[in-house]
mmCIF file of C-alpha atoms and ligand atoms in Angstrom:
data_model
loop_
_atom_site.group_PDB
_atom_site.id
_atom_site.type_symbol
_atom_site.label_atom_id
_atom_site.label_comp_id
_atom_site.label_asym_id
_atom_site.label_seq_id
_atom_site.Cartn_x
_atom_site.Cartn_y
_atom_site.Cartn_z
ATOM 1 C CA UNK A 1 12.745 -14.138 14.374
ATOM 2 C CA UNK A 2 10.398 -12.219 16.639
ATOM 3 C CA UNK A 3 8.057 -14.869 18.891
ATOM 4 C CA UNK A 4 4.321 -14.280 19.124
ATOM 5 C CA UNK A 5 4.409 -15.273 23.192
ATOM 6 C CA UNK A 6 0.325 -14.611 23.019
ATOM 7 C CA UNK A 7 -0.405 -17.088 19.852
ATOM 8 C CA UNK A 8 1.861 -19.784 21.303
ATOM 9 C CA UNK A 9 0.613 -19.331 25.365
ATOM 10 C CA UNK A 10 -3.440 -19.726 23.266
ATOM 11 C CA UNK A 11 -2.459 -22.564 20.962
ATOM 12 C CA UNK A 12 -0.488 -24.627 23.987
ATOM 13 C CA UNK A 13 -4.085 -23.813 26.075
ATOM 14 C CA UNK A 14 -6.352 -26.494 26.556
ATOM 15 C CA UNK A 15 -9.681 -25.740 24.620
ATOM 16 C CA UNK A 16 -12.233 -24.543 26.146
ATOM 17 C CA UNK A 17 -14.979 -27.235 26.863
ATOM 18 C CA UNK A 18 -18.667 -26.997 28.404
ATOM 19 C CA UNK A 19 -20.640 -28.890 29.683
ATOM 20 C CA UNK A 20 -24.170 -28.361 31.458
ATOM 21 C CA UNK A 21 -25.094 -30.489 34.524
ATOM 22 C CA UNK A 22 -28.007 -30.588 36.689
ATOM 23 C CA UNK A 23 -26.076 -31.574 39.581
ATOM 24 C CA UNK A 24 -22.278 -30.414 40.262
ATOM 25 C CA UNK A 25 -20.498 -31.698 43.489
ATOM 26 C CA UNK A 26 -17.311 -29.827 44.743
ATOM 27 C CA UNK A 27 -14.930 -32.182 46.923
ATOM 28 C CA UNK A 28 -14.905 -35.765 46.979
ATOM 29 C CA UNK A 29 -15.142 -36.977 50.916
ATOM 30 C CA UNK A 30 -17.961 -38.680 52.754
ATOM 31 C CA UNK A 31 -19.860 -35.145 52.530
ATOM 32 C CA UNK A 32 -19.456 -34.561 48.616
ATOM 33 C CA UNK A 33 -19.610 -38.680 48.092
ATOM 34 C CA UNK A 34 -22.902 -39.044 50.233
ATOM 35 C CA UNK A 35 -24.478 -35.787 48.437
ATOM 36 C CA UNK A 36 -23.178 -37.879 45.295
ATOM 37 C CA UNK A 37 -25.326 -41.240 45.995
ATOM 38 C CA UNK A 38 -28.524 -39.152 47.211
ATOM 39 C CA UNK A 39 -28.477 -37.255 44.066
ATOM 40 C CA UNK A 40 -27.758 -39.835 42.114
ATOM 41 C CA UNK A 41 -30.430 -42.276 43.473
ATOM 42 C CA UNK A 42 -32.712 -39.304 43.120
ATOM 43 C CA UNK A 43 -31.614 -39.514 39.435
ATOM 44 C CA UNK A 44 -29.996 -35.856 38.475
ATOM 45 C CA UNK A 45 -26.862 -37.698 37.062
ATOM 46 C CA UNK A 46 -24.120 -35.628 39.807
ATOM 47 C CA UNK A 47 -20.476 -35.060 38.542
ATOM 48 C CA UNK A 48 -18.147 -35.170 41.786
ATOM 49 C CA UNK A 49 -15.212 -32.688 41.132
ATOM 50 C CA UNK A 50 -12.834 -35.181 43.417
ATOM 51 C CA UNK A 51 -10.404 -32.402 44.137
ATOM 52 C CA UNK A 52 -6.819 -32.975 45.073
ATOM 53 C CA UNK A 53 -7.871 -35.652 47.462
ATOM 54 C CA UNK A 54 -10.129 -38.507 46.617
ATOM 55 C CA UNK A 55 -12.227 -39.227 49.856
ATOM 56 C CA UNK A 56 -10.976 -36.052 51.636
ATOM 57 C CA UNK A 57 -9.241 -35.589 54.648
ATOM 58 C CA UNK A 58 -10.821 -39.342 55.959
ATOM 59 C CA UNK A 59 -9.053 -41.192 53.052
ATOM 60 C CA UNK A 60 -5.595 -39.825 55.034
ATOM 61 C CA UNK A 61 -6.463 -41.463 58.271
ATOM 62 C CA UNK A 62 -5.561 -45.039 58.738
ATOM 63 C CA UNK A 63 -8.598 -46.546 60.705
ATOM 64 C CA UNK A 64 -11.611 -45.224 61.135
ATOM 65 C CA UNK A 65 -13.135 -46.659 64.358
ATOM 66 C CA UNK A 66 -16.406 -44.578 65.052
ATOM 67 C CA UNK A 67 -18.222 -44.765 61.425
ATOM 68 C CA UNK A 68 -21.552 -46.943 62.434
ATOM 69 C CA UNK A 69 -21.871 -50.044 60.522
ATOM 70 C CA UNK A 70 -17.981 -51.343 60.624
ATOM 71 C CA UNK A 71 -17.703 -52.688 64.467
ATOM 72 C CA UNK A 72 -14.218 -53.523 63.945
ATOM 73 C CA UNK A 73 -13.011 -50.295 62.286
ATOM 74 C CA UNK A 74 -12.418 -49.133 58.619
ATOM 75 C CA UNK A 75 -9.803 -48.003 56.835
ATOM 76 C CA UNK A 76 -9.901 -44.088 55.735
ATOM 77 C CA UNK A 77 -9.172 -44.920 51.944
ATOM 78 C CA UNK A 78 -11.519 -47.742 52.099
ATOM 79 C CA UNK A 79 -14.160 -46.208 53.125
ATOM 80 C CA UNK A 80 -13.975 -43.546 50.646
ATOM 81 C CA UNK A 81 -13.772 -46.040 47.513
ATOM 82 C CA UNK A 82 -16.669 -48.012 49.461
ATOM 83 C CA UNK A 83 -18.436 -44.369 49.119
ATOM 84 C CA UNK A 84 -17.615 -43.464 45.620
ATOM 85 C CA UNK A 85 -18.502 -47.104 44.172
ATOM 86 C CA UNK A 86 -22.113 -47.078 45.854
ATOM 87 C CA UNK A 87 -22.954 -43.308 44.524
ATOM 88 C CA UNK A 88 -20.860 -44.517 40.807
ATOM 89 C CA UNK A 89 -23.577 -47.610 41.329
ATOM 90 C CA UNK A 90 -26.820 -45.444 40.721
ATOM 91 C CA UNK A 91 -24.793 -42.955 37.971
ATOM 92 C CA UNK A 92 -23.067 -39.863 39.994
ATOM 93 C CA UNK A 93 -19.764 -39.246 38.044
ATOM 94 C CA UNK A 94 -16.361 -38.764 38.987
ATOM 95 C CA UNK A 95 -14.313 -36.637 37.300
ATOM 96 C CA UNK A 96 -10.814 -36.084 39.147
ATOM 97 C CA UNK A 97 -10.666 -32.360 38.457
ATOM 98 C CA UNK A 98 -10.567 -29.351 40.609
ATOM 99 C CA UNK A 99 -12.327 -26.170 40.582
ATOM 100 C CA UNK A 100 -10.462 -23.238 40.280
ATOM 101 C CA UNK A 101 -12.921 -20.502 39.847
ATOM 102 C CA UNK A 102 -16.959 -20.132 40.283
ATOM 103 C CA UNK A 103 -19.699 -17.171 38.943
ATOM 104 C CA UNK A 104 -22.255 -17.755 41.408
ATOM 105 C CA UNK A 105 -24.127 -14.385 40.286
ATOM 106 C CA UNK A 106 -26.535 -16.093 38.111
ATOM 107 C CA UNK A 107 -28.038 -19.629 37.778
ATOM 108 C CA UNK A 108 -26.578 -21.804 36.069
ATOM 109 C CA UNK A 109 -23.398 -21.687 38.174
ATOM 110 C CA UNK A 110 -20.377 -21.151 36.211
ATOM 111 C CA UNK A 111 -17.598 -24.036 37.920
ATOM 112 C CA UNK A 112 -14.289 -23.567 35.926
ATOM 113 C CA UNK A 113 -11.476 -26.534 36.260
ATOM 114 C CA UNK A 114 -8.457 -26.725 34.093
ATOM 115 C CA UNK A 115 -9.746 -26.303 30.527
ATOM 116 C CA UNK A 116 -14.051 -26.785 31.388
ATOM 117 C CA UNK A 117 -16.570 -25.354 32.533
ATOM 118 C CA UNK A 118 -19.736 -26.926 34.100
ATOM 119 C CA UNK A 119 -22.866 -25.196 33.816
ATOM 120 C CA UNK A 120 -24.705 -26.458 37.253
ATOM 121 C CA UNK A 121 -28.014 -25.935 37.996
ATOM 122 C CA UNK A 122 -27.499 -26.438 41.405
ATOM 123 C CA UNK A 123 -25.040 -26.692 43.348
ATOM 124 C CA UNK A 124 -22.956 -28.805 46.852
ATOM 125 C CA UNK A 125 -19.989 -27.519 47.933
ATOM 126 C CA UNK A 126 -18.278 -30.019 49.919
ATOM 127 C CA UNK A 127 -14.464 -28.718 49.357
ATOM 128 C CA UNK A 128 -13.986 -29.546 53.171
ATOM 129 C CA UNK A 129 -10.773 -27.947 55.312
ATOM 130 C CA UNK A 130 -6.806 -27.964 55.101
ATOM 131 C CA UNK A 131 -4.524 -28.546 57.890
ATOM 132 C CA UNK A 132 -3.302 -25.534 59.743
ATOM 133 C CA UNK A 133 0.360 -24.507 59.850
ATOM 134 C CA UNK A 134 2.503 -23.471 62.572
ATOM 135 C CA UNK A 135 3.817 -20.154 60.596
ATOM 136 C CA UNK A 136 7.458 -20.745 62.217
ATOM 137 C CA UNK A 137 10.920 -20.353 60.641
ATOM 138 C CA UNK A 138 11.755 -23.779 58.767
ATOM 139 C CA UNK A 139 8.244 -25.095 58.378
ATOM 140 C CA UNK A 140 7.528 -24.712 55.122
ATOM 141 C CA UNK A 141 11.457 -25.172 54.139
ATOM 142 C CA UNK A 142 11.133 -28.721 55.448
ATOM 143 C CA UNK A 143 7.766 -29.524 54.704
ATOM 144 C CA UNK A 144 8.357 -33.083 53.256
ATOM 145 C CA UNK A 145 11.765 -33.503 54.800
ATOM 146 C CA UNK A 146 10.558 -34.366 58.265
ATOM 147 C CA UNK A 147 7.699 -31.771 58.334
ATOM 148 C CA UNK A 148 4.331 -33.664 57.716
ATOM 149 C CA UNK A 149 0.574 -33.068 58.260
ATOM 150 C CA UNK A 150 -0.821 -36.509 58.061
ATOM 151 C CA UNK A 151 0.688 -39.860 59.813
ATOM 152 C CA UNK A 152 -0.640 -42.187 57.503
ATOM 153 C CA UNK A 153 1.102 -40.448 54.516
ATOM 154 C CA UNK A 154 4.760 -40.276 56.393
ATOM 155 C CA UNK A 155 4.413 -42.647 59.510
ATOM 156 C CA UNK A 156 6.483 -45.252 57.909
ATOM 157 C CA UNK A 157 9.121 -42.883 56.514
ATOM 158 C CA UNK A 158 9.961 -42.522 60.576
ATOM 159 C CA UNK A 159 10.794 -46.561 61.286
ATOM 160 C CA UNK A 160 12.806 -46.115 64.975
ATOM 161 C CA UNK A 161 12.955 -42.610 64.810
ATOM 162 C CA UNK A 162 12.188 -39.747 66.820
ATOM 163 C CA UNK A 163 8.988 -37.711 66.199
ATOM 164 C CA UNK A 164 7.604 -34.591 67.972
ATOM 165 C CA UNK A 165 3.308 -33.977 67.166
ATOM 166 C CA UNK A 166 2.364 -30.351 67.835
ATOM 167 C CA UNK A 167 -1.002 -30.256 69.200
ATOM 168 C CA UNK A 168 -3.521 -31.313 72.016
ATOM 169 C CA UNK A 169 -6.846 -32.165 70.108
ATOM 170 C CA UNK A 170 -8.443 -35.482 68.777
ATOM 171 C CA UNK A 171 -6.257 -35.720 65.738
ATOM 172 C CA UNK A 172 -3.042 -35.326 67.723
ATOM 173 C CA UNK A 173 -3.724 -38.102 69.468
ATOM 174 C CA UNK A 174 -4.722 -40.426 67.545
ATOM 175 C CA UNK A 175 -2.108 -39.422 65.150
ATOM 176 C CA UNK A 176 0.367 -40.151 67.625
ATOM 177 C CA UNK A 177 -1.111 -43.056 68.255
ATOM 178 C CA UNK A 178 -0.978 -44.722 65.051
ATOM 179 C CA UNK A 179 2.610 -43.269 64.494
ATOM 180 C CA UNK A 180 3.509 -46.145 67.736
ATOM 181 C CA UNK A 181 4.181 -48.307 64.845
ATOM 182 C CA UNK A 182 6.914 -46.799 63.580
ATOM 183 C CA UNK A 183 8.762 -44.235 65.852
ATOM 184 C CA UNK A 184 10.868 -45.324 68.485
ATOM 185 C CA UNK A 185 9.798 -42.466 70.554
ATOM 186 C CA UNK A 186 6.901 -39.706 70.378
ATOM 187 C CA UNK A 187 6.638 -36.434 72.363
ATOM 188 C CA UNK A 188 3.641 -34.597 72.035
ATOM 189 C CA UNK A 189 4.112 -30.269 72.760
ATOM 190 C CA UNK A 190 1.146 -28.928 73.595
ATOM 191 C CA UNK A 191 0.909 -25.160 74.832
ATOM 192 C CA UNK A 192 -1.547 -25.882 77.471
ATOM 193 C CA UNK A 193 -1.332 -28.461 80.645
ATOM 194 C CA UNK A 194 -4.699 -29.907 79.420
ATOM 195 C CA UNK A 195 -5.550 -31.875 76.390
ATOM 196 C CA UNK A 196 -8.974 -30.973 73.800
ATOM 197 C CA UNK A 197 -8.811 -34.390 73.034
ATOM 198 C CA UNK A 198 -11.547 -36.846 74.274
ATOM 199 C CA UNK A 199 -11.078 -39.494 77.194
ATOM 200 C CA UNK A 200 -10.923 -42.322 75.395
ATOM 201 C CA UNK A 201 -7.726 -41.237 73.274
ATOM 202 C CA UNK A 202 -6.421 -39.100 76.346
ATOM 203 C CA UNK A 203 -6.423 -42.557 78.032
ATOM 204 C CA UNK A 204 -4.691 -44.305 75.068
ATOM 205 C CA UNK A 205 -1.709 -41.821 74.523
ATOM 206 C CA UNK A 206 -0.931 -41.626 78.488
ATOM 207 C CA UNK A 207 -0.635 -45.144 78.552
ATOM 208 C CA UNK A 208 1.347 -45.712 76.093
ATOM 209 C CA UNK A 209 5.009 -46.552 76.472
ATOM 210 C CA UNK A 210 6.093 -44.942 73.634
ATOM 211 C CA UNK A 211 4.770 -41.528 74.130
ATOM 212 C CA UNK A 212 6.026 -38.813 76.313
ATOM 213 C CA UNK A 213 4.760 -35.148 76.891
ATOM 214 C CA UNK A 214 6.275 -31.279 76.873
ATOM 215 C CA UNK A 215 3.407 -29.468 78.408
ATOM 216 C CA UNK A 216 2.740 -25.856 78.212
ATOM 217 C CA UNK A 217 5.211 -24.951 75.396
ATOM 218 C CA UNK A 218 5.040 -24.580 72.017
ATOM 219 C CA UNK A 219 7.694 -24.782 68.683
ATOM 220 C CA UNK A 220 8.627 -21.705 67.505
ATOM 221 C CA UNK A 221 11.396 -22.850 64.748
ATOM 222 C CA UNK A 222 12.415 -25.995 63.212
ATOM 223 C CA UNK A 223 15.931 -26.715 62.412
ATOM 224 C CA UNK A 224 17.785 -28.405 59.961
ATOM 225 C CA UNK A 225 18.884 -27.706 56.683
ATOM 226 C CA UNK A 226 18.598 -30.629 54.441
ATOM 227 C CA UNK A 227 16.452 -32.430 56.634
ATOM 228 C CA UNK A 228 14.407 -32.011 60.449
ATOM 229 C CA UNK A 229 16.751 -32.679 63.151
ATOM 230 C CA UNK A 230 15.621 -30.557 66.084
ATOM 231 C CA UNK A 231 12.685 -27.740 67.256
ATOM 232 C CA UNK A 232 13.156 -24.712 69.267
ATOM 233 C CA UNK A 233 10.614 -25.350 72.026
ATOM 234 C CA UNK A 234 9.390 -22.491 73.943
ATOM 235 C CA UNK A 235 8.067 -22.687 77.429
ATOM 236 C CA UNK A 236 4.995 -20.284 77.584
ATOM 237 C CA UNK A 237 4.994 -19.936 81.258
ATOM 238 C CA UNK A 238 8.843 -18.532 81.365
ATOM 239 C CA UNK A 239 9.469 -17.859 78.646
ATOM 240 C CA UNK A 240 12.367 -20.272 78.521
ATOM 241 C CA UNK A 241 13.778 -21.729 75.069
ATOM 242 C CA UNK A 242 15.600 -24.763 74.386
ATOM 243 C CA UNK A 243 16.170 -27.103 71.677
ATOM 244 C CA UNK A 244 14.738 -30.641 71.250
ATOM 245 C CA UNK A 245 16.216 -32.850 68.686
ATOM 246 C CA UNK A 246 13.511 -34.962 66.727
ATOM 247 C CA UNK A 247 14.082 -36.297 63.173
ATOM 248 C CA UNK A 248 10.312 -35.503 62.396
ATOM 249 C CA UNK A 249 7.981 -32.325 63.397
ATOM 250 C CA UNK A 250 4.053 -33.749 62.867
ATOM 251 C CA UNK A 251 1.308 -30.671 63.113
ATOM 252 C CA UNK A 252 -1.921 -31.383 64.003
ATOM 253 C CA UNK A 253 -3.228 -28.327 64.868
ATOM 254 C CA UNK A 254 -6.898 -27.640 63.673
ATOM 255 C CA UNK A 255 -7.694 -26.781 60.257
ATOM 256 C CA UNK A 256 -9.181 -24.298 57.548
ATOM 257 C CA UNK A 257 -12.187 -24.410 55.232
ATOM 258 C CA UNK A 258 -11.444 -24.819 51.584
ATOM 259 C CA UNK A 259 -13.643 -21.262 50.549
ATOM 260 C CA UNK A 260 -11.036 -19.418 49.030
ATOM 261 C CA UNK A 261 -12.873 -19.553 45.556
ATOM 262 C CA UNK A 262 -16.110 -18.369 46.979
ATOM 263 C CA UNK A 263 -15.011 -15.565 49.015
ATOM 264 C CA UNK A 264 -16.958 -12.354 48.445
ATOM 265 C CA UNK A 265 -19.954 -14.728 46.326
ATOM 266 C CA UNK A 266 -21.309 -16.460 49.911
ATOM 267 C CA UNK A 267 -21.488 -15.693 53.169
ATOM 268 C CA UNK A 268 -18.832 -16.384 55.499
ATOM 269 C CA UNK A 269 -18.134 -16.574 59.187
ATOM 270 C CA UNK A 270 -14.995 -14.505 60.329
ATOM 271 C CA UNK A 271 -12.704 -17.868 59.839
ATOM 272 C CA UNK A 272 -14.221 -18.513 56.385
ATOM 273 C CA UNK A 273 -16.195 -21.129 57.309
ATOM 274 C CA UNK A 274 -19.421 -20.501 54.461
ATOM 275 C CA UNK A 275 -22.170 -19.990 56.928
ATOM 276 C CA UNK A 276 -25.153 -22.175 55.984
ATOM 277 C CA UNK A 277 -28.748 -23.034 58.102
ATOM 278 C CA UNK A 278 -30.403 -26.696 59.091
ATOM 279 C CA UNK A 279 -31.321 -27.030 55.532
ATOM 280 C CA UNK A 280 -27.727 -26.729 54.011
ATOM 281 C CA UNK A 281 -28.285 -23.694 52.431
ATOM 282 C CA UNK A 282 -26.030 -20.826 51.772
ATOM 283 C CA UNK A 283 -27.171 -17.324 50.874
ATOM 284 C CA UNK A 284 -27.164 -18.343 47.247
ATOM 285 C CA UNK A 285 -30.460 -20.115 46.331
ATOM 286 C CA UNK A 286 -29.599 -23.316 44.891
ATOM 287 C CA UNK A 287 -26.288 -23.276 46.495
ATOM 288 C CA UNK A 288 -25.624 -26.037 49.320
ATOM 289 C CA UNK A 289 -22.730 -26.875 51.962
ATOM 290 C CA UNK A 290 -22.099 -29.775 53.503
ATOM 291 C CA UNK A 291 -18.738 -31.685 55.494
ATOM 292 C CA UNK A 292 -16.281 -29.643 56.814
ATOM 293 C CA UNK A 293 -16.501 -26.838 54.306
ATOM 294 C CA UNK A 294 -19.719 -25.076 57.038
ATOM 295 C CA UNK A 295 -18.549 -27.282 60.298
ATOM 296 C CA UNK A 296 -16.283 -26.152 62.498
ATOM 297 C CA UNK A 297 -17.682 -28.228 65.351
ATOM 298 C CA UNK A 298 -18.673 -31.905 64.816
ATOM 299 C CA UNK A 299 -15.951 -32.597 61.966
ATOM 300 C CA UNK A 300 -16.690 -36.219 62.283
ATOM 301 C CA UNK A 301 -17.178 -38.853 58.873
ATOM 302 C CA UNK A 302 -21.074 -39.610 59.963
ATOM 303 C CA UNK A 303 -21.845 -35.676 60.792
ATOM 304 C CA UNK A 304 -20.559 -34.780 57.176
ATOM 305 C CA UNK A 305 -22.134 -37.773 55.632
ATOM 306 C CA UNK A 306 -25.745 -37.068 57.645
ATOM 307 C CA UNK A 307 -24.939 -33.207 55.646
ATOM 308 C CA UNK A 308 -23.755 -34.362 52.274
ATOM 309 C CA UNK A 309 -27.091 -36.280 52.549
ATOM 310 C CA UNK A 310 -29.421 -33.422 53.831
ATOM 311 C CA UNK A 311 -27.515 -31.078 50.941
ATOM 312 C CA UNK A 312 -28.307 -33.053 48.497
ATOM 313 C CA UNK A 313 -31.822 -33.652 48.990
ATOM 314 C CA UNK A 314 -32.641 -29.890 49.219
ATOM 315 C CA UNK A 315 -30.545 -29.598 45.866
ATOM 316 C CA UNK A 316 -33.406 -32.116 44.631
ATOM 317 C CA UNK A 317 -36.418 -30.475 45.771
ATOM 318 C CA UNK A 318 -34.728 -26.902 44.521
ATOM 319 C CA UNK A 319 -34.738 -28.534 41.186
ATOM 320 C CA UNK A 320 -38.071 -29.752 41.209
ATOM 321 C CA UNK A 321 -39.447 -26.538 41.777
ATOM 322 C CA UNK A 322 -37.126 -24.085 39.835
ATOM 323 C CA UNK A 323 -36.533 -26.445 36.521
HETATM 324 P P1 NAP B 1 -8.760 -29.227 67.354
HETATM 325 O O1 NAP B 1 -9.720 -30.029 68.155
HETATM 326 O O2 NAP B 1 -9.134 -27.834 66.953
HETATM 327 O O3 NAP B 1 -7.404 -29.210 68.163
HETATM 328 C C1 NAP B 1 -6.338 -28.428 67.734
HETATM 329 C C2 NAP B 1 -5.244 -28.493 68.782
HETATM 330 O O4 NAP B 1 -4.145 -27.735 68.310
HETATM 331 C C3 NAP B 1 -5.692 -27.906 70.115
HETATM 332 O O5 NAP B 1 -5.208 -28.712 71.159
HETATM 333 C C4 NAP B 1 -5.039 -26.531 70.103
HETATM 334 O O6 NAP B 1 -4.656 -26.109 71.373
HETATM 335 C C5 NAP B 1 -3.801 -26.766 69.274
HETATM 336 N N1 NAP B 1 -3.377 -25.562 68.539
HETATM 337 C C6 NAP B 1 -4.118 -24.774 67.734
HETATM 338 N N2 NAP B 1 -3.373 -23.812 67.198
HETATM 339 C C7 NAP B 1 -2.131 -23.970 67.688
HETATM 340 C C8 NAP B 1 -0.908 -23.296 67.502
HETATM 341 N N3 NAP B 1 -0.814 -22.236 66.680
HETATM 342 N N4 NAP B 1 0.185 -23.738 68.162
HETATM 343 C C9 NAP B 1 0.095 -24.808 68.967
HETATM 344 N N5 NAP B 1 -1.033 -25.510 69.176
HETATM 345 C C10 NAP B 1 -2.133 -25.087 68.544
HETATM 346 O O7 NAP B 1 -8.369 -29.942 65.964
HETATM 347 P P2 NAP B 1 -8.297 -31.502 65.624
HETATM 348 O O8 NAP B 1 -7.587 -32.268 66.633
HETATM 349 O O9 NAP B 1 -7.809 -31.530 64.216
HETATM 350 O O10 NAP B 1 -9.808 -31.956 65.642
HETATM 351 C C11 NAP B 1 -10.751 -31.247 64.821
HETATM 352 C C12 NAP B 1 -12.130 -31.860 65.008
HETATM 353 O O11 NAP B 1 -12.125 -33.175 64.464
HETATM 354 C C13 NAP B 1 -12.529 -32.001 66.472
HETATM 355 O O12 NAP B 1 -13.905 -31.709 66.570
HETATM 356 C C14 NAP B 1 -12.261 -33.439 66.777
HETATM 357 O O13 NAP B 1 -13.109 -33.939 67.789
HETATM 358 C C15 NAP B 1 -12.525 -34.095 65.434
HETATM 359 N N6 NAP B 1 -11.724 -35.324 65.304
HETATM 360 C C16 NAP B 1 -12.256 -36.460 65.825
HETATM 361 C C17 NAP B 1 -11.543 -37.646 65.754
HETATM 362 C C18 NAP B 1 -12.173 -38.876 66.362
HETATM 363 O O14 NAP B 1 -13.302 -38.798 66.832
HETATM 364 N N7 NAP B 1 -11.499 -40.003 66.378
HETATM 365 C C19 NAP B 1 -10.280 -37.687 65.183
HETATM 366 C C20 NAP B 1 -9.746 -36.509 64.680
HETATM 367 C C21 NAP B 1 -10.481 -35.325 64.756
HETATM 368 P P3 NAP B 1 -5.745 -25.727 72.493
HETATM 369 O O15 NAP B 1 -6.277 -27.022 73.001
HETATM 370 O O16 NAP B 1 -4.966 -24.971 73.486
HETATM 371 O O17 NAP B 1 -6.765 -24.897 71.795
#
C-alpha cells in the first residue's frame, strides 16, 4: 500500500488558529513582564509569549541583590513570578508559547508560534540574549555532562567537586560565587590579567578561600568522553598548553540578542542587537524593544524593567493615535 506522506504530515499538523490582539509581548523577563503590567494597567489586554524561559535570563540567577525595593536580596525565579502575577493582576496574559516566525511588512503583525498566529497591532519585543559559547572541541559534546551556562541550574550537580568558570565579567563572578556552595574548589581562566567585573564582586571572589585564578589563558578544548574531566588551557602570552583537570567547565562569557526571527525586517547593529532610540522604537512603526534584546550595555533587571516600561507606554500612545 502506497503512503500519502503529505495527507498524513497535514492531518498530524496542529490546526491553524488566529487570533487578533491589540497588544503582543515577545519574551517573558522583567522587560517583556514590566511592558506586560503597563499595558495591561493601560487596559489593551497584552498576551506575553513567555518563550523558553519564564522570567528570562534573571529567573536563572539565584539572588538578585541590586533590584530596588528588596534590601535583603531576591531570588531570580521569584522575582519573575512576583512580575508575572502583578501584570496577570490587571489582565496581561500568559501564554507559554514561542514565536517562531514574524511578517512585520504590514500592520497587523503576523507572530506565528507552534500552530497560531497572533494578529498584533502593536508590538514589544523583549526576546532578550543567549549565553555565548566558547566554539572549542568538546563543548557542545558535553554540554550537560559537566558543560553548563548557568550555576543555579547545575551548581548542585557539582557537591565537592572541581569546577573551572571561563570568563572575567560580572556574571563570572558572581557565578563563581554562588557555585562556593557546592564545589570544593573553583578556578576562574580569564584571558586577560584584569577582571570586567565590578569592585564589589572583584573583592568577593579574591577573598574567597575557595576560589583560585589562571590568568591570561584561555580553554581551547574540553576533554572527556562520557563526561568533563579536564580543559586544555592555553597561555596567551607563550603560547604554552597544558591540561587542567576539572569535573565541570562553567562559561560565562557575554551573550547574544535573541533577533534571529527579525533579521532582515528591523534594523540591526553589526552584533544583532535591534537598534532602537530613547523612545523604544525600532524602524518599524508600532514596533518596540526593550531588555536585553536592544542593550548591550546596562543589562541589569531595573534598566530592562525602566525599558519594558517606556516600550510599553509608546505601544499605548501608538494605539491611541493609529486605531
Ligand atoms: P561581559 O561583561 O561581557 O563579560 C564577558 C567576559 O567574558 C569578559 O571578561 C570577557 O573578557 C570574557 N570573554 C568574552 N569572550 C570570550 C572568549 N571567547 N573567551 C574567553 N573569554 C571571553 O558579560 P557578563 O559578565 O555576562 O555581563 C554582561 C552584563 O551584565 C554586564 O554589563 C554586567 O555588568 C551585567 N551583569 C551585572 C551583574 C550584577 O550587577 N550583579 C551580574 C551579571 C551581569 P574581556 O574582559 O577580556 O573582554
Amino acid at each position: 500500500m502506497e503512503l500519502n506522506l503529505n495527507a498524513m504530515r497535514a492531518s498530524s499538523a496542529p490546526a491553524e488558529k488566529q487570533e487578533a490582539v491589540k497588544l503582543l509581548v515577545l519574551g517573558s523577563g522583567p522587560a517583556g513582564l514590566s511592558a506586560a503590567l503597563y499595558a495591561a494597567r493601560a487596559e489593551l489586554n497584552p498576551v506575553v509569549l513567555a518563550g523558553l524561559q519564564l522570567g528570562g535570563q534573571a529567573a536563572l540567577t539565584h539572588t538578585i541583590e541590586n533590584y530596588p525595593g528588596f534590601p535583603d536580596g531576591v531570588g531570580g525565579p521569584q522575582l519573575g513570578e512576583l512580575f508575572q502575577k502583578q501584570a496577570e493582576r490587571f489582565g496581561a496574559r500568559v501564554e507559554y508559547e514561542t514565536a517562531e516566525s514574524v511578517d512585520l511588512s504590514q500592520r497587523p503583525f503576523q507572530v506565528k508560534t507552534y500552530g497560531k498566529t497572533y494578529l498584533a497591532d502593536a508590538l514589544v519585543i523583549a526576546t532578550g540574549a543567549s549565553p555565548n559559547h566558547l566554539n572549542v572541541p568538546g563543548e557542545a559534546e558535553l554540554t550537560g555532562r559537566g558543560v553548563s551556562y548557568c550555576a543555579t541550574c547545575d551548581g548542585w550537580f557539582f557537591k565537592d567537586k572541581r569546577v573551572v568558570v571561563v570568563g572575567g565579567g560580572d556574571s563570572a563572578l558572581e557565578e563563581s560565587l554562588f557555585l562556593t556552595r557546592y564545589a570544593s574548589e573553583i578556578t576562574i581562566i580569564h584571558r586577560r590579567d584584569q577582571l570586567r567585573a565590578g569592585a564589589i564582586l572583584q573583592r568577593r571572589a579574591k577573598e574567597n578561600p575557595k576560589i583560585q585564578f589562571i590568568w591570561n589563558s584561555v580553554v581551547t578544548e574540553v576533554l572527556g568522553s562520557d563526561a568533563v574531566q579536564g580543559v586544555r588551557i592555553k597561555d596567551v602570552q607563550t603560547g604554552e598548553e597544558r591540561i587542567y583537570p576539572t569535573d565541570g567547565l562553567f562559561i560565562f562569557i557575554g551573550h547574544t540578542p535573541n533577533t534571529q526571527i527579525f533579521s532582515g525586517q528591523l534594523d540591526m547593529d553589526e552584533r544583532g542587537y535591534i537598534r532602537s532610540n530613547m523612545l523604544m522604537e525600532t524602524s518599524v512603526p508600532g514596533v518596540y524593544v526593550a531588555g536585553e534584546v536592544t542593550d548591550s550595555t546596562f543589562r541589569q533587571v531595573v534598566t530592562s524593567a525602566g525599558m519594558g516600561a517606556a516600550a510599553a507606554i509608546r505601544a499605548t500612545h501608538f494605539l491611541e493615535e493609529h486605531s
